[in-house]
Coordinates of C-alpha atoms in Angstrom, one line a residue:
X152 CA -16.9 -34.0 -4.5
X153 CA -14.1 -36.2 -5.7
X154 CA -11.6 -38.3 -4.3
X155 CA -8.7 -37.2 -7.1
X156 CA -5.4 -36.5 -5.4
X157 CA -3.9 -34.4 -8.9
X158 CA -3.4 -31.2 -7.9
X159 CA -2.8 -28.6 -11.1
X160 CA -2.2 -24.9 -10.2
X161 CA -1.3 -21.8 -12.7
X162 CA 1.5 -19.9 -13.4
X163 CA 1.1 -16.6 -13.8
X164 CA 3.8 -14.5 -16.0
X165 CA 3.9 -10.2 -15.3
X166 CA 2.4 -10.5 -18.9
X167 CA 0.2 -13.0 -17.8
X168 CA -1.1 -10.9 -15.2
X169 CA -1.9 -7.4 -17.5
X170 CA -3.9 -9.6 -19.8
X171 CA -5.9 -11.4 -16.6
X172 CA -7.0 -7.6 -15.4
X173 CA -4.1 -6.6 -12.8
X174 CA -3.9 -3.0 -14.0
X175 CA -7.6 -2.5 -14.1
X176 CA -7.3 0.3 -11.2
X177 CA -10.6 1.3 -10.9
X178 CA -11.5 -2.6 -10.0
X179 CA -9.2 -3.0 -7.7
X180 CA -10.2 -0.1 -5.7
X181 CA -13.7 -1.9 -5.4
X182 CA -12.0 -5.2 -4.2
X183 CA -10.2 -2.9 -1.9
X184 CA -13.1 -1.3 -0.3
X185 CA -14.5 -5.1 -0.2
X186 CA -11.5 -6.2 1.8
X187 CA -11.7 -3.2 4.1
X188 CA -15.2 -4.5 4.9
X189 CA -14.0 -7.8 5.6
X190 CA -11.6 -6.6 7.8
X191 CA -14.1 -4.7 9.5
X192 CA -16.1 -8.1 10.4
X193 CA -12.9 -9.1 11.8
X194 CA -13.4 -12.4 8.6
X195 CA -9.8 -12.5 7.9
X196 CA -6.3 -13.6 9.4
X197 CA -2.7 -11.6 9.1
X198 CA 0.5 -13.1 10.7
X199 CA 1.4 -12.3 14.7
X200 CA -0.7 -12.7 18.2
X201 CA -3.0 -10.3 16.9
X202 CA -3.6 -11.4 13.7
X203 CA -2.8 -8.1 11.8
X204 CA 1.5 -8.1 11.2
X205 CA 2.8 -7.0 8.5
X206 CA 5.1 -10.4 7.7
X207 CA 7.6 -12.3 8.8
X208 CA 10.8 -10.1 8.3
X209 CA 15.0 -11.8 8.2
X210 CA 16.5 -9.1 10.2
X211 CA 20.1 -9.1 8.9
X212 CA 23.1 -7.8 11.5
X213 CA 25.1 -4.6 10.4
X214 CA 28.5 -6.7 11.2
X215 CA 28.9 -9.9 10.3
X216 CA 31.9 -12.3 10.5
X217 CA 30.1 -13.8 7.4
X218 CA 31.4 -12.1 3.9
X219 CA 28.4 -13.1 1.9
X220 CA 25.8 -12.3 4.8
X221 CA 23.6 -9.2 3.7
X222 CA 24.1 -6.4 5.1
X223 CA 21.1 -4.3 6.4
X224 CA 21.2 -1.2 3.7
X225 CA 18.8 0.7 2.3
X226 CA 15.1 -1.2 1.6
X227 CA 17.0 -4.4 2.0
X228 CA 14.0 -7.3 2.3
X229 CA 13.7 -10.9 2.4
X230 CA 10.0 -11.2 4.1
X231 CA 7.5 -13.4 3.9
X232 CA 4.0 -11.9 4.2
X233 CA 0.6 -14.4 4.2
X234 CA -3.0 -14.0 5.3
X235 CA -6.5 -15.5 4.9
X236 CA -9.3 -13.1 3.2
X237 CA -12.7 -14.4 4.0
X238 CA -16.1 -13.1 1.9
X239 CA -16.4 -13.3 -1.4
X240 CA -12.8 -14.0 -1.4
X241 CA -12.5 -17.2 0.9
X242 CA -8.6 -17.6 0.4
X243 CA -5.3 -18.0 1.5
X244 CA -1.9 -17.1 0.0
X245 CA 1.4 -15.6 0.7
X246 CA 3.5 -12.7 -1.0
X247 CA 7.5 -13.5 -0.9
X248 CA 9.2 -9.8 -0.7
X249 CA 12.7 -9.5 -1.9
X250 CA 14.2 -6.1 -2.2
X251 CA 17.2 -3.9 -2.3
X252 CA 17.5 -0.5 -3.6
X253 CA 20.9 -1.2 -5.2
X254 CA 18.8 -3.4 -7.4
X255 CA 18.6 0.0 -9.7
X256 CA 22.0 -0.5 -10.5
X257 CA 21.2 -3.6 -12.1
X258 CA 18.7 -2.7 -14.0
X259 CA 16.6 -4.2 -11.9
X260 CA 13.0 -3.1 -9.6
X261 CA 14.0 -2.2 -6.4
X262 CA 11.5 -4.9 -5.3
X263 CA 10.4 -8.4 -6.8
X264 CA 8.0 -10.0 -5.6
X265 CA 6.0 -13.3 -6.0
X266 CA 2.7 -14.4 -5.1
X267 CA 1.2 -18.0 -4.3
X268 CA -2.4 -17.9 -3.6
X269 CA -3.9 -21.2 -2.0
X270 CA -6.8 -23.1 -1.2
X271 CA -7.6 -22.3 2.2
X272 CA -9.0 -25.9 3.0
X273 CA -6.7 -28.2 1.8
X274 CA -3.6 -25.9 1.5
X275 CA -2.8 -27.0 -2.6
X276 CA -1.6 -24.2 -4.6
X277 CA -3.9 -22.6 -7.1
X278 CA -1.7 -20.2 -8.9
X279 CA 1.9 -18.8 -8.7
X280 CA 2.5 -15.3 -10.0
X281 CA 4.3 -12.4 -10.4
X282 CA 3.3 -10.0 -8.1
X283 CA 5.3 -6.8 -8.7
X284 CA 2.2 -5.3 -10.6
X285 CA 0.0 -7.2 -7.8
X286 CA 1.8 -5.4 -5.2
X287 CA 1.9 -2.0 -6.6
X288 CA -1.7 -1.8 -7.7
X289 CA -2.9 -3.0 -4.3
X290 CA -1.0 -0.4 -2.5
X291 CA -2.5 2.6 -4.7
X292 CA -5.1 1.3 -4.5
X293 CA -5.8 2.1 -0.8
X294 CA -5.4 5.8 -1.2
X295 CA -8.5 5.4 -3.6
X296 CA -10.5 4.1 -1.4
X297 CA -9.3 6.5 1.3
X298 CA -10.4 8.9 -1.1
X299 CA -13.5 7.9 -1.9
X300 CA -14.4 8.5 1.6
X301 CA -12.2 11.2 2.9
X302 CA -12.0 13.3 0.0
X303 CA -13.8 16.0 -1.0
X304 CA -16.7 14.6 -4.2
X305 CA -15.4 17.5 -6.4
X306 CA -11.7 17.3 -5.9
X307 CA -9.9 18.6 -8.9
X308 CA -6.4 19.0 -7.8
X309 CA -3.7 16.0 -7.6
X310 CA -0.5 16.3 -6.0
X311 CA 2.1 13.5 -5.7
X312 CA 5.9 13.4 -4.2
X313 CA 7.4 10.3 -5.7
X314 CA 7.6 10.3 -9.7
X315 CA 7.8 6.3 -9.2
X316 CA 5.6 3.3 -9.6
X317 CA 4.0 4.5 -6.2
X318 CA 3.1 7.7 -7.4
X319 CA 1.5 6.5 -10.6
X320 CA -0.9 3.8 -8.6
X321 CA -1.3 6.3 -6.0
X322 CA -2.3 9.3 -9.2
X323 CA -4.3 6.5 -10.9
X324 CA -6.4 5.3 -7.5
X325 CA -7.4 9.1 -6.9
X326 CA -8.3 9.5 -10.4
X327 CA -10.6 6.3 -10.1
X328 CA -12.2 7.7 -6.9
X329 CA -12.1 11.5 -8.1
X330 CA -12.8 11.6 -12.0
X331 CA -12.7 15.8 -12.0
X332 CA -8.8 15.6 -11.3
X333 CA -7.7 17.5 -14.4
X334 CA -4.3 19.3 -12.5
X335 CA -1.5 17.1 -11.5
X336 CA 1.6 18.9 -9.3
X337 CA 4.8 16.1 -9.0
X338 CA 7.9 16.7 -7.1
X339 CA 10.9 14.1 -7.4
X340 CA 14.6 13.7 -7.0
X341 CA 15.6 13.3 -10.8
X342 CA 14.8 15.0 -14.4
X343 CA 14.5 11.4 -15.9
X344 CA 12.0 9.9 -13.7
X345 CA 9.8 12.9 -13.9
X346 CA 10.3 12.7 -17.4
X347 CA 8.9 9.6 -17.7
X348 CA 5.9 10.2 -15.2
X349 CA 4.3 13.1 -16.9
X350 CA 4.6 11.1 -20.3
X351 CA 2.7 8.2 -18.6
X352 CA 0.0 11.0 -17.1
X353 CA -0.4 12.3 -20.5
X354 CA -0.8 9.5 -22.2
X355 CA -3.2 7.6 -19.4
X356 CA -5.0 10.4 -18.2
X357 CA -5.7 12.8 -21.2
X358 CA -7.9 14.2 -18.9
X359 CA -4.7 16.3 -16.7
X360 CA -4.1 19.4 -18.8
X361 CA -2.4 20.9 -16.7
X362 CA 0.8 19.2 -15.3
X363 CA 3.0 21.3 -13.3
X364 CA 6.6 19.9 -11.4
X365 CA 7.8 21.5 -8.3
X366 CA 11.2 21.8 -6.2
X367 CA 9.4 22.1 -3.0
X368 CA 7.4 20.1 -0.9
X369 CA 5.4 23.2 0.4
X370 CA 4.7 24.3 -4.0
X371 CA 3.5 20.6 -4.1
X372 CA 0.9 21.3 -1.2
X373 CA -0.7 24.4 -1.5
X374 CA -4.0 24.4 -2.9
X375 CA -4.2 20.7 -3.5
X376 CA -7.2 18.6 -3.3
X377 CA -5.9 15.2 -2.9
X378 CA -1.7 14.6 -1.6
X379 CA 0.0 11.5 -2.2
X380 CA 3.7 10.9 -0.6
X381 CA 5.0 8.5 -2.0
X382 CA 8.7 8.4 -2.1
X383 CA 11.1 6.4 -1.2
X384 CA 14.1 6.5 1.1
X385 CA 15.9 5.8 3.7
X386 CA 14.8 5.3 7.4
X387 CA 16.5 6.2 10.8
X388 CA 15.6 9.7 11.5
X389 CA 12.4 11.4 11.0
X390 CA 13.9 15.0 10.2
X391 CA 15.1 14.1 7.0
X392 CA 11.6 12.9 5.8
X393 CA 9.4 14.5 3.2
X394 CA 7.0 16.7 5.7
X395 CA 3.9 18.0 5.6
X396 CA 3.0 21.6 7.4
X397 CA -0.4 22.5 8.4
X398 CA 0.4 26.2 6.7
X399 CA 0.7 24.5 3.1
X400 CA -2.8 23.0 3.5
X401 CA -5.5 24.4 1.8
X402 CA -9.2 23.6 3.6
X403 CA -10.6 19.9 3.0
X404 CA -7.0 18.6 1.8
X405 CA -6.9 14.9 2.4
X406 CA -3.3 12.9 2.6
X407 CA -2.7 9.7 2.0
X408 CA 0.9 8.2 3.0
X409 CA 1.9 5.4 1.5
X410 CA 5.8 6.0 2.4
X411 CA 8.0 7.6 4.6
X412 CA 6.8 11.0 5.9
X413 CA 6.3 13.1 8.9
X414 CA 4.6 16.3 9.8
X415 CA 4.8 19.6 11.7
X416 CA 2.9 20.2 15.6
X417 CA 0.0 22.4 14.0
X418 CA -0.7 19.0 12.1
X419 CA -2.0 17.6 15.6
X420 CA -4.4 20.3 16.4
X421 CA -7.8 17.9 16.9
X422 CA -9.6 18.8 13.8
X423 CA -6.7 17.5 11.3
X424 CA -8.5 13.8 11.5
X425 CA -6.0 11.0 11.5
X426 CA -6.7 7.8 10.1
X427 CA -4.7 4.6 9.8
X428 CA -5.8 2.1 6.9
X429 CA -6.2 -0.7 10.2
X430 CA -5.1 0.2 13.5
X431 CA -4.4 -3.5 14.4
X432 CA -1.6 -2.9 12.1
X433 CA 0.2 -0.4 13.5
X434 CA -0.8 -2.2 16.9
X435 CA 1.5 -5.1 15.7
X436 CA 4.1 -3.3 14.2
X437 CA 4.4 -1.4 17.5
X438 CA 5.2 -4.5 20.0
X439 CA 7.8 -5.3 17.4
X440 CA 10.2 -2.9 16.6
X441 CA 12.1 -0.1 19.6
X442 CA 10.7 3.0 20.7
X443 CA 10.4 5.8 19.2
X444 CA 9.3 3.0 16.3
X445 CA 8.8 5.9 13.8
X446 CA 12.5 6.0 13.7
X447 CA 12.0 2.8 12.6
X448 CA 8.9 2.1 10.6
X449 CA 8.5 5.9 8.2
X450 CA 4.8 5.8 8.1
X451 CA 3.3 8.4 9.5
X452 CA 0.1 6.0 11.5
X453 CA 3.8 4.8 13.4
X454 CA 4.4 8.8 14.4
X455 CA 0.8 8.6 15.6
X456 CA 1.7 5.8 17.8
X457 CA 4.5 7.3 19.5
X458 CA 2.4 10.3 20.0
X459 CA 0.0 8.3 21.4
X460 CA 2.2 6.8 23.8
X461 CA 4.0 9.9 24.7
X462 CA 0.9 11.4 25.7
X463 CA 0.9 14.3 22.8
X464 CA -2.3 12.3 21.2
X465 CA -4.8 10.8 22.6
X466 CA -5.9 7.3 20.9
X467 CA -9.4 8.3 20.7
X468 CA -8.5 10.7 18.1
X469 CA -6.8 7.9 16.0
X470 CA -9.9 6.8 13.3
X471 CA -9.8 3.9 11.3
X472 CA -10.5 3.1 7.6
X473 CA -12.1 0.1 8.3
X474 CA -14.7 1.4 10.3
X475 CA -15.4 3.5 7.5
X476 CA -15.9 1.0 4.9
X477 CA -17.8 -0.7 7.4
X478 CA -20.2 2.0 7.8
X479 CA -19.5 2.4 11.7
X480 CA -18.0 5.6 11.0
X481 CA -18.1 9.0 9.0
X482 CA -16.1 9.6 6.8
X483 CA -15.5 12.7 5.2
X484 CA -17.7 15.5 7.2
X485 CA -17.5 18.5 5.1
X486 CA -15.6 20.6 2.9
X487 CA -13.0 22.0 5.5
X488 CA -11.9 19.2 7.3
X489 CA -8.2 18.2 6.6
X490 CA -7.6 14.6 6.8
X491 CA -4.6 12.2 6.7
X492 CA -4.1 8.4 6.0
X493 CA -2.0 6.8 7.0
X494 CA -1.8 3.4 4.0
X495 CA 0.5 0.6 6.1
X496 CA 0.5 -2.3 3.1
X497 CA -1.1 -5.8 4.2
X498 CA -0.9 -9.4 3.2
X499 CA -5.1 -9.2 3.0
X500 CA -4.6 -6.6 0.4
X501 CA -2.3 -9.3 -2.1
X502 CA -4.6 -11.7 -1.2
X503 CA -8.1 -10.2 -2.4
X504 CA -6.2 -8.7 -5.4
X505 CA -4.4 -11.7 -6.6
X506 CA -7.9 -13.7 -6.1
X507 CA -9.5 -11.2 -8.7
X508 CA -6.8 -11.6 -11.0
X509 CA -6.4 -15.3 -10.6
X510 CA -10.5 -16.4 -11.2
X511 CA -10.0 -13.6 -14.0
X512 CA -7.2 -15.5 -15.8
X513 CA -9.1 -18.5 -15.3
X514 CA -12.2 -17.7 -17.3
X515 CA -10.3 -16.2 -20.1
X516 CA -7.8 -19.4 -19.9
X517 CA -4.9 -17.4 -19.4
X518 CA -1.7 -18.8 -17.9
X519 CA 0.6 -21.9 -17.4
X520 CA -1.1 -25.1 -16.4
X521 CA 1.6 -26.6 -14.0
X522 CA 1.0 -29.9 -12.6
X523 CA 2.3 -31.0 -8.4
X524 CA 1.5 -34.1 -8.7
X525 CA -1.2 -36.7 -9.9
X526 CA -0.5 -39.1 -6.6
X527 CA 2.1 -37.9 -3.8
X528 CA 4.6 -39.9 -2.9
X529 CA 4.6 -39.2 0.8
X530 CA 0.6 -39.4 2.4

């Protein structure tokens, strides 16, 4: 106990953060599944009435009488996204979301991102850090743990739409949940990109000998174990995204959807299961955007509400991933059941993440020591 006001908190560089353990995929699937358990127990806090939004979202105008107002284009984000993780965990922070996809032309990530993870009693900053290899392991993350319980134990075959840093968190979290993947299909938009994704698989995962690219999403399906969609683009209407038909599906395919995607009729026959990564999520997202929302929102867990709605699916058939984790539920059943996932993105997720990586870079004293202040001038 002390009565010192000094409050010191760490900067966190992106080089900072590979040496502090940010890339370590196979760890941050395990603080993933701990998070999911967490959520479970209801011991944690998102934004909104229901304590489960996505963030706090400046919704720009398409016509402005302001020249230098933004306009609403393609993944254009200012958002602020905070939550409370309790457990192990036991704190607070908030993600800060910038993104634009013209940032390409720049040179730049389509997103950058920064974290600030707090003290959840008194509020004082512990650490301030780059969070665009934070965010992206986090989100690939969840498909690993989806895995883990939805796929099948001797899965063997990987496919992922997306050639991008989504794809390889995504490729790297089934891996970590599914170490017999040794055959990798990829489909993406440009030579370049794929280029550069099967390098990284061959020189990460020595393991795939047998990497094959596709033109269609229906090659990239068939006979695969474990799918991952993950690429980007724009949202507005759901006939122009990346889709998945029941045909392509081999038995005991599971899909996990961390992007825009949708899906054929024959994918709603009751014994596809349908899981969202936490329905309270999609509850939130739901009261906030217009109807049909999946114009809006790309995921497929948003198609599943309107259907829901519409009366085309019944919400009983909706499962949850943090049931799962919790144990209240089963996850994968046998070898025949085709399963989807629906993998939203949450503040909880940056939080237990960036707390791993944070008391990480602490023990090995890595970072910036920053000081706030020793006294503040306004108590």
């Amino acid at each position: 106990m002390t009565n010192s006001t000094k409050i010191d908190f760490i900067y966190l560089s992106e080089q900072d953060m590979i040496k502090a353990g940010v890339d370590d995929m196979p760890a941050c699937v395990e603080a993933m599944d701990e998070m999911f358990k967490l959520l479970h127990i209801e011991d944690y806090r998102m934004p909104g009435a229901n304590n489960n939004s996505h963030g706090a979202m400046i919704q720009f105008p398409a016509d402005s009488p302001h020249p230098n107002m933004p306009k609403p284009t393609a993944d254009r984000r200012l958002m602020a996204m905070p939550a409370y993780l309790g457990g192990n965990f036991g704190t607070s922070g908030c993600k800060w979301y910038g993104s634009n996809i013209a940032n390409r032309e720049k040179g730049l990530p389509r997103s950058i991102l920064m974290f600030t993870l707090t003290d959840t009693d008194t509020g004082a900053p512990l650490a301030f850090m780059s969070a665009n290899l934070l965010s992206a392991y986090r989100t690939g993350a969840v498909p690993g743990v989806g895995a883990r319980y939805l796929a099948k134990k001797d899965s063997r075959v990987a496919a992922i739409l997306g050639p991008g840093v989504m794809g390889k968190t995504t490729l790297a979290a089934f891996i970590a949940a599914c170490p017999k993947i040794d055959t990798l299909r990829v489909k993406g938009r440009g030579a370049k990109s794929l280029a550069l994704f099967i390098d990284w698989v061959k020189e990460t995962y020595p393991q795939i000998k047998d990497i094959t690219t596709v033109t269609s999403d229906e090659e990239l399906c068939r006979g695969a174990d474990v799918i991952g969609y993950c690429s980007s683009g724009q949202e507005g209407d759901p006939s122009t995204y990346p889709m998945i038909k029941r045909e392509w599906l081999s038995p005991g395919a599971f899909i996990a959807d961390p992007a825009l995607a949708n899906f054929d009729d024959d994918m709603n026959a009751p014994e596809v299961r349908k899981f969202v990564d936490n329905y309270g999520l999609y509850e939130a997202w739901f009261e906030e955007v217009p109807h049909p929302a999946h114009n809006i929102i790309p995921l497929i867990g948003i198609k599943f509400m309107d259907m829901i709605e519409e009366g085309k699916m019944k919400r009983s058939d909706l499962e949850d991933l943090t049931e799962v984790c919790g144990g209240a539920s089963p996850g994968r059943q046998n070898d025949e059941e085709i399963i989807m996932l629906s993998v939203g993105g949450m503040p909880v997720e940056d939080v237990a993440w960036g707390t791993y990586v944070y008391r990480n870079a602490i023990e090995k004293g890595i970072g910036v020591k920053l000081n706030l202040w020793d006294v503040p001038v306004l108590r």
